């Protein structure tokens, strides 16, 4: 496995750049969820490189204290990348990604990043930063496929829409959420949960499960909020939306739907989501 700490080293380590590599962009603090993304990429790459980037992107943090608190665990991250099958790890500096004075192309922001009033409303500017860095990383790494976890469902829809708006030659591959044995979705933030808060955090996946017995989106939303509140989590939202646009659905449409929840548990904010259909468990 090669480690590229600059753009020049990245270019030198991508001998098969013409064919395009399989790419897993990350911000580090890697866990089993990331290892799964890398393993899925390695299983699909047919001999091409599997590149992982580790870059804590400053432009997607709306809160500077969140950026400074973000865990940095490079040595363990490199071990995990190696074990999961990465062939290149790109660890750029801020100036590699955002060269000073260099007019990078502006990146379009799809409706999924501004209209749903979910993460977009709670973290203003976050998805503009995500679109900017993902587009820049795609330009630098030139992958043919890029892998993103379904846990960040809104991010996944934003990136898929941005890639399609720009007609970028990258296949955006969704990878199902990896969960702890008790159902908690894996996240770099879980390490900040106290044992009590971790128990409260379980209410997010439980809420998604319970919502499956509802016959309507409105009832599902009520159930999810109730389950989380009863456990002592403070919901930011609990909604059932069109899975692709993330907007509320008019009744009668037959496209897939997604239940999405976010809640504060102590000092930590957790998100989760799952496919939803009326009365799935009835
Ligand atoms: O999901 C993440 O880790 C980040 O938002 C991403 C996609 C690597 C962009 O910085």
mmCIF file of C-alpha atoms and ligand atoms in Angstrom:
data_model
loop_
_atom_site.group_PDB
_atom_site.id
_atom_site.type_symbol
_atom_site.label_atom_id
_atom_site.label_comp_id
_atom_site.label_asym_id
_atom_site.label_seq_id
_atom_site.Cartn_x
_atom_site.Cartn_y
_atom_site.Cartn_z
ATOM 1 C CA UNK A 1 0.000 0.000 0.000
ATOM 2 C CA UNK A 2 1.376 3.408 -1.008
ATOM 3 C CA UNK A 3 0.813 6.513 1.093
ATOM 4 C CA UNK A 4 0.692 9.764 -0.925
ATOM 5 C CA UNK A 5 1.099 12.865 1.229
ATOM 6 C CA UNK A 6 0.966 15.403 -1.608
ATOM 7 C CA UNK A 7 -0.590 15.823 -5.050
ATOM 8 C CA UNK A 8 2.763 15.007 -6.716
ATOM 9 C CA UNK A 9 2.991 11.743 -4.738
ATOM 10 C CA UNK A 10 -0.612 10.936 -5.653
ATOM 11 C CA UNK A 11 0.093 11.318 -9.380
ATOM 12 C CA UNK A 12 3.237 9.153 -9.010
ATOM 13 C CA UNK A 13 1.273 6.431 -7.180
ATOM 14 C CA UNK A 14 -1.565 6.170 -9.689
ATOM 15 C CA UNK A 15 0.090 4.306 -12.584
ATOM 16 C CA UNK A 16 -3.278 3.056 -13.779
ATOM 17 C CA UNK A 17 -4.859 6.511 -13.701
ATOM 18 C CA UNK A 18 -6.031 6.143 -17.305
ATOM 19 C CA UNK A 19 -8.182 3.157 -16.308
ATOM 20 C CA UNK A 20 -9.536 4.945 -13.236
ATOM 21 C CA UNK A 21 -9.322 3.655 -9.681
ATOM 22 C CA UNK A 22 -12.026 2.769 -7.160
ATOM 23 C CA UNK A 23 -12.190 5.477 -4.540
ATOM 24 C CA UNK A 24 -13.296 5.775 -0.913
ATOM 25 C CA UNK A 25 -13.184 9.407 0.297
ATOM 26 C CA UNK A 26 -13.012 9.728 4.103
ATOM 27 C CA UNK A 27 -12.166 12.182 6.844
ATOM 28 C CA UNK A 28 -10.228 9.565 8.823
ATOM 29 C CA UNK A 29 -11.138 8.255 12.319
ATOM 30 C CA UNK A 30 -11.910 5.102 10.394
ATOM 31 C CA UNK A 31 -14.092 2.297 11.750
ATOM 32 C CA UNK A 32 -15.686 -0.918 10.517
ATOM 33 C CA UNK A 33 -18.114 1.088 8.334
ATOM 34 C CA UNK A 34 -15.173 2.531 6.368
ATOM 35 C CA UNK A 35 -13.460 -0.873 6.263
ATOM 36 C CA UNK A 36 -16.626 -2.213 4.611
ATOM 37 C CA UNK A 37 -16.536 0.565 1.975
ATOM 38 C CA UNK A 38 -12.920 -0.315 1.198
ATOM 39 C CA UNK A 39 -13.656 -4.057 1.074
ATOM 40 C CA UNK A 40 -16.624 -3.495 -1.280
ATOM 41 C CA UNK A 41 -14.379 -1.342 -3.520
ATOM 42 C CA UNK A 42 -11.620 -3.978 -3.438
ATOM 43 C CA UNK A 43 -14.090 -6.730 -4.383
ATOM 44 C CA UNK A 44 -15.321 -4.694 -7.390
ATOM 45 C CA UNK A 45 -12.030 -3.203 -8.632
ATOM 46 C CA UNK A 46 -10.962 -6.016 -11.026
ATOM 47 C CA UNK A 47 -7.268 -5.341 -10.457
ATOM 48 C CA UNK A 48 -7.521 -1.537 -10.540
ATOM 49 C CA UNK A 49 -6.225 0.508 -7.601
ATOM 50 C CA UNK A 50 -8.367 1.060 -4.509
ATOM 51 C CA UNK A 51 -7.619 4.605 -3.322
ATOM 52 C CA UNK A 52 -8.712 5.999 0.051
ATOM 53 C CA UNK A 53 -8.399 9.692 0.877
ATOM 54 C CA UNK A 54 -8.045 10.886 4.447
ATOM 55 C CA UNK A 55 -8.765 14.604 4.629
ATOM 56 C CA UNK A 56 -10.611 16.482 7.361
ATOM 57 C CA UNK A 57 -12.288 19.017 5.095
ATOM 58 C CA UNK A 58 -12.500 22.405 6.845
ATOM 59 C CA UNK A 59 -15.104 23.809 4.437
ATOM 60 C CA UNK A 60 -17.846 21.387 5.530
ATOM 61 C CA UNK A 61 -17.719 22.285 9.246
ATOM 62 C CA UNK A 62 -20.145 25.022 10.232
ATOM 63 C CA UNK A 63 -18.808 24.958 13.812
ATOM 64 C CA UNK A 64 -15.033 25.554 14.272
ATOM 65 C CA UNK A 65 -15.011 23.647 17.607
ATOM 66 C CA UNK A 66 -16.450 20.592 15.810
ATOM 67 C CA UNK A 67 -13.544 20.833 13.329
ATOM 68 C CA UNK A 68 -10.887 21.058 16.055
ATOM 69 C CA UNK A 69 -12.517 18.208 18.030
ATOM 70 C CA UNK A 70 -12.677 15.909 14.997
ATOM 71 C CA UNK A 71 -10.620 12.795 15.915
ATOM 72 C CA UNK A 72 -7.320 12.383 14.048
ATOM 73 C CA UNK A 73 -6.011 8.811 14.188
ATOM 74 C CA UNK A 74 -3.740 8.473 11.143
ATOM 75 C CA UNK A 75 -1.615 5.483 12.225
ATOM 76 C CA UNK A 76 -4.656 3.306 13.074
ATOM 77 C CA UNK A 77 -6.387 4.549 9.901
ATOM 78 C CA UNK A 78 -3.479 3.381 7.743
ATOM 79 C CA UNK A 79 -3.547 -0.063 9.422
ATOM 80 C CA UNK A 80 -7.280 -0.345 8.751
ATOM 81 C CA UNK A 81 -6.844 0.712 5.078
ATOM 82 C CA UNK A 82 -4.076 -1.854 4.573
ATOM 83 C CA UNK A 83 -6.080 -4.687 6.175
ATOM 84 C CA UNK A 84 -9.225 -3.836 4.174
ATOM 85 C CA UNK A 85 -7.449 -3.907 0.793
ATOM 86 C CA UNK A 86 -6.574 -0.288 -0.104
ATOM 87 C CA UNK A 87 -3.618 0.055 -2.475
ATOM 88 C CA UNK A 88 -3.204 3.844 -2.183
ATOM 89 C CA UNK A 89 -3.963 6.184 0.701
ATOM 90 C CA UNK A 90 -3.963 9.875 -0.199
ATOM 91 C CA UNK A 91 -3.423 12.163 2.808
ATOM 92 C CA UNK A 92 -3.321 15.659 1.313
ATOM 93 C CA UNK A 93 -2.694 18.952 3.097
ATOM 94 C CA UNK A 94 -5.262 21.759 3.016
ATOM 95 C CA UNK A 95 -3.172 23.552 0.371
ATOM 96 C CA UNK A 96 -3.080 20.419 -1.826
ATOM 97 C CA UNK A 97 -6.860 20.412 -1.875
ATOM 98 C CA UNK A 98 -7.369 24.189 -1.857
ATOM 99 C CA UNK A 99 -4.307 25.821 -3.458
ATOM 100 C CA UNK A 100 -4.102 29.463 -2.354
ATOM 101 C CA UNK A 101 -5.047 31.900 -5.087
ATOM 102 C CA UNK A 102 -5.981 29.076 -7.438
ATOM 103 C CA UNK A 103 -9.434 29.695 -8.918
ATOM 104 C CA UNK A 104 -11.029 26.274 -8.511
ATOM 105 C CA UNK A 105 -14.192 25.799 -10.579
ATOM 106 C CA UNK A 106 -17.372 26.570 -8.665
ATOM 107 C CA UNK A 107 -19.466 23.515 -7.871
ATOM 108 C CA UNK A 108 -23.237 23.397 -8.405
ATOM 109 C CA UNK A 109 -25.311 22.715 -5.306
ATOM 110 C CA UNK A 110 -28.207 20.332 -6.017
ATOM 111 C CA UNK A 111 -31.683 20.800 -4.523
ATOM 112 C CA UNK A 112 -31.087 17.850 -2.174
ATOM 113 C CA UNK A 113 -28.524 20.069 -0.411
ATOM 114 C CA UNK A 114 -30.849 23.011 0.235
ATOM 115 C CA UNK A 115 -34.538 22.082 -0.039
ATOM 116 C CA UNK A 116 -35.299 19.182 2.363
ATOM 117 C CA UNK A 117 -34.772 21.224 5.588
ATOM 118 C CA UNK A 118 -32.966 18.293 7.266
ATOM 119 C CA UNK A 119 -29.140 18.340 7.699
ATOM 120 C CA UNK A 120 -29.086 21.297 5.287
ATOM 121 C CA UNK A 121 -31.131 23.417 7.713
ATOM 122 C CA UNK A 122 -29.274 22.266 10.827
ATOM 123 C CA UNK A 123 -25.778 22.608 9.344
ATOM 124 C CA UNK A 124 -25.879 25.606 6.985
ATOM 125 C CA UNK A 125 -23.104 25.498 4.384
ATOM 126 C CA UNK A 126 -22.210 21.885 5.203
ATOM 127 C CA UNK A 127 -23.264 20.376 1.865
ATOM 128 C CA UNK A 128 -21.681 23.205 -0.143
ATOM 129 C CA UNK A 129 -18.409 22.172 1.541
ATOM 130 C CA UNK A 130 -19.054 18.478 0.867
ATOM 131 C CA UNK A 131 -19.811 19.141 -2.834
ATOM 132 C CA UNK A 132 -16.715 21.329 -3.137
ATOM 133 C CA UNK A 133 -14.337 18.766 -1.601
ATOM 134 C CA UNK A 134 -15.807 15.704 -3.322
ATOM 135 C CA UNK A 135 -15.650 17.392 -6.718
ATOM 136 C CA UNK A 136 -12.038 18.472 -6.035
ATOM 137 C CA UNK A 137 -11.065 14.971 -4.829
ATOM 138 C CA UNK A 138 -12.683 13.443 -7.938
ATOM 139 C CA UNK A 139 -10.613 15.855 -10.096
ATOM 140 C CA UNK A 140 -7.391 14.881 -8.284
ATOM 141 C CA UNK A 141 -7.936 11.115 -7.908
ATOM 142 C CA UNK A 142 -9.907 10.563 -11.161
ATOM 143 C CA UNK A 143 -11.807 7.487 -9.995
ATOM 144 C CA UNK A 144 -14.178 5.462 -12.128
ATOM 145 C CA UNK A 145 -16.262 4.548 -9.064
ATOM 146 C CA UNK A 146 -16.614 6.129 -5.615
ATOM 147 C CA UNK A 147 -18.162 4.482 -2.554
ATOM 148 C CA UNK A 148 -20.304 6.239 0.064
ATOM 149 C CA UNK A 149 -22.121 4.883 3.116
ATOM 150 C CA UNK A 150 -25.920 4.961 3.199
ATOM 151 C CA UNK A 151 -25.760 6.144 6.819
ATOM 152 C CA UNK A 152 -25.267 9.683 5.489
ATOM 153 C CA UNK A 153 -28.287 9.291 3.208
ATOM 154 C CA UNK A 154 -28.744 12.997 2.446
ATOM 155 C CA UNK A 155 -25.010 13.340 1.677
ATOM 156 C CA UNK A 156 -25.238 10.334 -0.656
ATOM 157 C CA UNK A 157 -28.178 11.872 -2.569
ATOM 158 C CA UNK A 158 -26.400 15.263 -2.729
ATOM 159 C CA UNK A 159 -23.198 13.706 -4.122
ATOM 160 C CA UNK A 160 -25.087 11.519 -6.625
ATOM 161 C CA UNK A 161 -27.044 14.568 -7.847
ATOM 162 C CA UNK A 162 -23.926 16.792 -8.037
ATOM 163 C CA UNK A 163 -22.023 14.104 -9.993
ATOM 164 C CA UNK A 164 -24.897 13.791 -12.421
ATOM 165 C CA UNK A 165 -25.348 17.609 -12.806
ATOM 166 C CA UNK A 166 -21.668 17.886 -13.792
ATOM 167 C CA UNK A 167 -21.777 14.681 -15.910
ATOM 168 C CA UNK A 168 -18.671 13.485 -14.058
ATOM 169 C CA UNK A 169 -17.492 10.057 -15.286
ATOM 170 C CA UNK A 170 -17.716 8.552 -11.790
ATOM 171 C CA UNK A 171 -20.154 5.834 -10.682
ATOM 172 C CA UNK A 172 -21.449 6.725 -7.196
ATOM 173 C CA UNK A 173 -21.866 3.410 -5.341
ATOM 174 C CA UNK A 174 -24.051 3.327 -2.187
ATOM 175 C CA UNK A 175 -22.984 0.881 0.537
ATOM 176 C CA UNK A 176 -25.469 -0.220 3.248
ATOM 177 C CA UNK A 177 -24.975 1.068 6.789
ATOM 178 C CA UNK A 178 -22.799 -1.083 9.045
ATOM 179 C CA UNK A 179 -24.240 -1.527 12.545
ATOM 180 C CA UNK A 180 -22.988 -2.645 15.928
ATOM 181 C CA UNK A 181 -24.490 -5.962 17.108
ATOM 182 C CA UNK A 182 -27.212 -4.037 19.003
ATOM 183 C CA UNK A 183 -28.235 -1.968 15.958
ATOM 184 C CA UNK A 184 -26.362 1.320 16.573
ATOM 185 C CA UNK A 185 -25.162 2.684 13.220
ATOM 186 C CA UNK A 186 -21.354 2.919 13.162
ATOM 187 C CA UNK A 187 -20.037 6.476 13.283
ATOM 188 C CA UNK A 188 -16.804 8.245 14.146
ATOM 189 C CA UNK A 189 -18.877 10.130 16.733
ATOM 190 C CA UNK A 190 -19.868 6.996 18.695
ATOM 191 C CA UNK A 191 -16.534 7.135 20.539
ATOM 192 C CA UNK A 192 -17.774 10.294 22.318
ATOM 193 C CA UNK A 193 -20.881 8.550 23.777
ATOM 194 C CA UNK A 194 -20.933 7.782 27.511
ATOM 195 C CA UNK A 195 -22.402 4.319 28.344
ATOM 196 C CA UNK A 196 -25.751 5.981 29.229
ATOM 197 C CA UNK A 197 -25.794 8.090 26.078
ATOM 198 C CA UNK A 198 -24.911 5.047 24.007
ATOM 199 C CA UNK A 199 -28.049 3.336 25.407
ATOM 200 C CA UNK A 200 -30.095 6.439 24.483
ATOM 201 C CA UNK A 201 -28.469 6.430 21.046
ATOM 202 C CA UNK A 202 -29.918 2.984 20.359
ATOM 203 C CA UNK A 203 -33.340 4.630 20.190
ATOM 204 C CA UNK A 204 -32.555 5.918 16.678
ATOM 205 C CA UNK A 205 -32.321 2.456 15.088
ATOM 206 C CA UNK A 206 -35.202 1.262 17.293
ATOM 207 C CA UNK A 207 -37.330 4.201 16.072
ATOM 208 C CA UNK A 208 -36.652 3.215 12.445
ATOM 209 C CA UNK A 209 -37.679 -0.388 13.215
ATOM 210 C CA UNK A 210 -40.867 0.653 15.025
ATOM 211 C CA UNK A 211 -41.810 3.010 12.170
ATOM 212 C CA UNK A 212 -42.222 -0.026 9.919
ATOM 213 C CA UNK A 213 -45.557 -0.857 11.525
ATOM 214 C CA UNK A 214 -47.082 2.541 10.593
ATOM 215 C CA UNK A 215 -49.575 2.756 7.731
ATOM 216 C CA UNK A 216 -48.799 6.397 6.836
ATOM 217 C CA UNK A 217 -45.713 8.634 6.837
ATOM 218 C CA UNK A 218 -47.361 10.925 9.417
ATOM 219 C CA UNK A 219 -47.917 8.019 11.829
ATOM 220 C CA UNK A 220 -44.364 6.749 11.242
ATOM 221 C CA UNK A 221 -42.982 10.193 12.093
ATOM 222 C CA UNK A 222 -45.026 10.307 15.302
ATOM 223 C CA UNK A 223 -43.814 6.841 16.354
ATOM 224 C CA UNK A 224 -40.149 7.692 15.664
ATOM 225 C CA UNK A 225 -40.261 10.932 17.665
ATOM 226 C CA UNK A 226 -41.982 9.104 20.537
ATOM 227 C CA UNK A 227 -39.469 6.253 20.676
ATOM 228 C CA UNK A 228 -36.518 8.646 20.743
ATOM 229 C CA UNK A 229 -38.050 11.004 23.334
ATOM 230 C CA UNK A 230 -39.003 8.137 25.645
ATOM 231 C CA UNK A 231 -35.370 6.973 25.587
ATOM 232 C CA UNK A 232 -34.119 10.452 26.501
ATOM 233 C CA UNK A 233 -32.783 11.438 23.061
ATOM 234 C CA UNK A 234 -33.735 14.899 21.754
ATOM 235 C CA UNK A 235 -34.932 14.539 18.149
ATOM 236 C CA UNK A 236 -33.874 17.166 15.601
ATOM 237 C CA UNK A 237 -36.088 15.511 13.002
ATOM 238 C CA UNK A 238 -37.940 12.273 12.343
ATOM 239 C CA UNK A 239 -39.362 12.211 8.824
ATOM 240 C CA UNK A 240 -40.428 9.964 5.969
ATOM 241 C CA UNK A 241 -39.426 11.399 2.602
ATOM 242 C CA UNK A 242 -38.959 10.558 -1.047
ATOM 243 C CA UNK A 243 -35.722 8.547 -1.013
ATOM 244 C CA UNK A 244 -34.089 10.482 -3.875
ATOM 245 C CA UNK A 245 -35.362 14.077 -3.598
ATOM 246 C CA UNK A 246 -35.742 13.973 0.229
ATOM 247 C CA UNK A 247 -38.878 16.075 -0.118
ATOM 248 C CA UNK A 248 -42.252 15.146 1.408
ATOM 249 C CA UNK A 249 -44.195 12.930 -0.995
ATOM 250 C CA UNK A 250 -47.650 13.682 -2.336
ATOM 251 C CA UNK A 251 -49.881 10.684 -1.702
ATOM 252 C CA UNK A 252 -50.275 8.320 -4.617
ATOM 253 C CA UNK A 253 -46.691 8.549 -5.930
ATOM 254 C CA UNK A 254 -44.999 5.165 -6.086
ATOM 255 C CA UNK A 255 -41.262 5.969 -5.716
ATOM 256 C CA UNK A 256 -39.151 4.519 -2.843
ATOM 257 C CA UNK A 257 -39.368 6.266 0.528
ATOM 258 C CA UNK A 258 -36.829 6.686 3.312
ATOM 259 C CA UNK A 259 -37.298 7.251 7.039
ATOM 260 C CA UNK A 260 -34.619 9.605 8.408
ATOM 261 C CA UNK A 261 -33.888 10.522 12.030
ATOM 262 C CA UNK A 262 -31.440 12.813 13.811
ATOM 263 C CA UNK A 263 -31.218 13.357 17.549
ATOM 264 C CA UNK A 264 -28.963 14.827 20.193
ATOM 265 C CA UNK A 265 -27.802 12.374 22.829
ATOM 266 C CA UNK A 266 -25.816 14.196 25.500
ATOM 267 C CA UNK A 267 -23.191 16.231 23.642
ATOM 268 C CA UNK A 268 -23.310 14.016 20.534
ATOM 269 C CA UNK A 269 -25.552 14.328 17.502
ATOM 270 C CA UNK A 270 -26.489 11.054 15.804
ATOM 271 C CA UNK A 271 -28.237 10.353 12.486
ATOM 272 C CA UNK A 272 -29.694 7.192 10.977
ATOM 273 C CA UNK A 273 -32.117 6.147 8.220
ATOM 274 C CA UNK A 274 -33.808 3.146 6.643
ATOM 275 C CA UNK A 275 -36.048 2.254 3.718
ATOM 276 C CA UNK A 276 -39.730 2.750 4.589
ATOM 277 C CA UNK A 277 -42.972 1.511 3.052
ATOM 278 C CA UNK A 278 -46.497 1.751 4.450
ATOM 279 C CA UNK A 279 -47.349 -0.986 6.957
ATOM 280 C CA UNK A 280 -44.240 -3.064 6.140
ATOM 281 C CA UNK A 281 -44.632 -4.934 9.430
ATOM 282 C CA UNK A 282 -48.446 -4.880 9.645
HETATM 283 O O1 LIG B 1 -18.629 11.395 4.758
HETATM 284 C C1 LIG B 1 -17.503 11.916 4.899
HETATM 285 O O2 LIG B 1 -16.622 11.357 5.553
HETATM 286 C C2 LIG B 1 -17.204 13.264 4.257
HETATM 287 O O3 LIG B 1 -18.326 14.075 4.261
HETATM 288 C C3 LIG B 1 -16.600 13.149 2.841
HETATM 289 C C4 LIG B 1 -17.594 12.543 1.860
HETATM 290 C C5 LIG B 1 -15.333 12.316 2.886
HETATM 291 C C6 LIG B 1 -16.239 14.548 2.332
HETATM 292 O O4 LIG B 1 -15.330 15.182 3.167
#
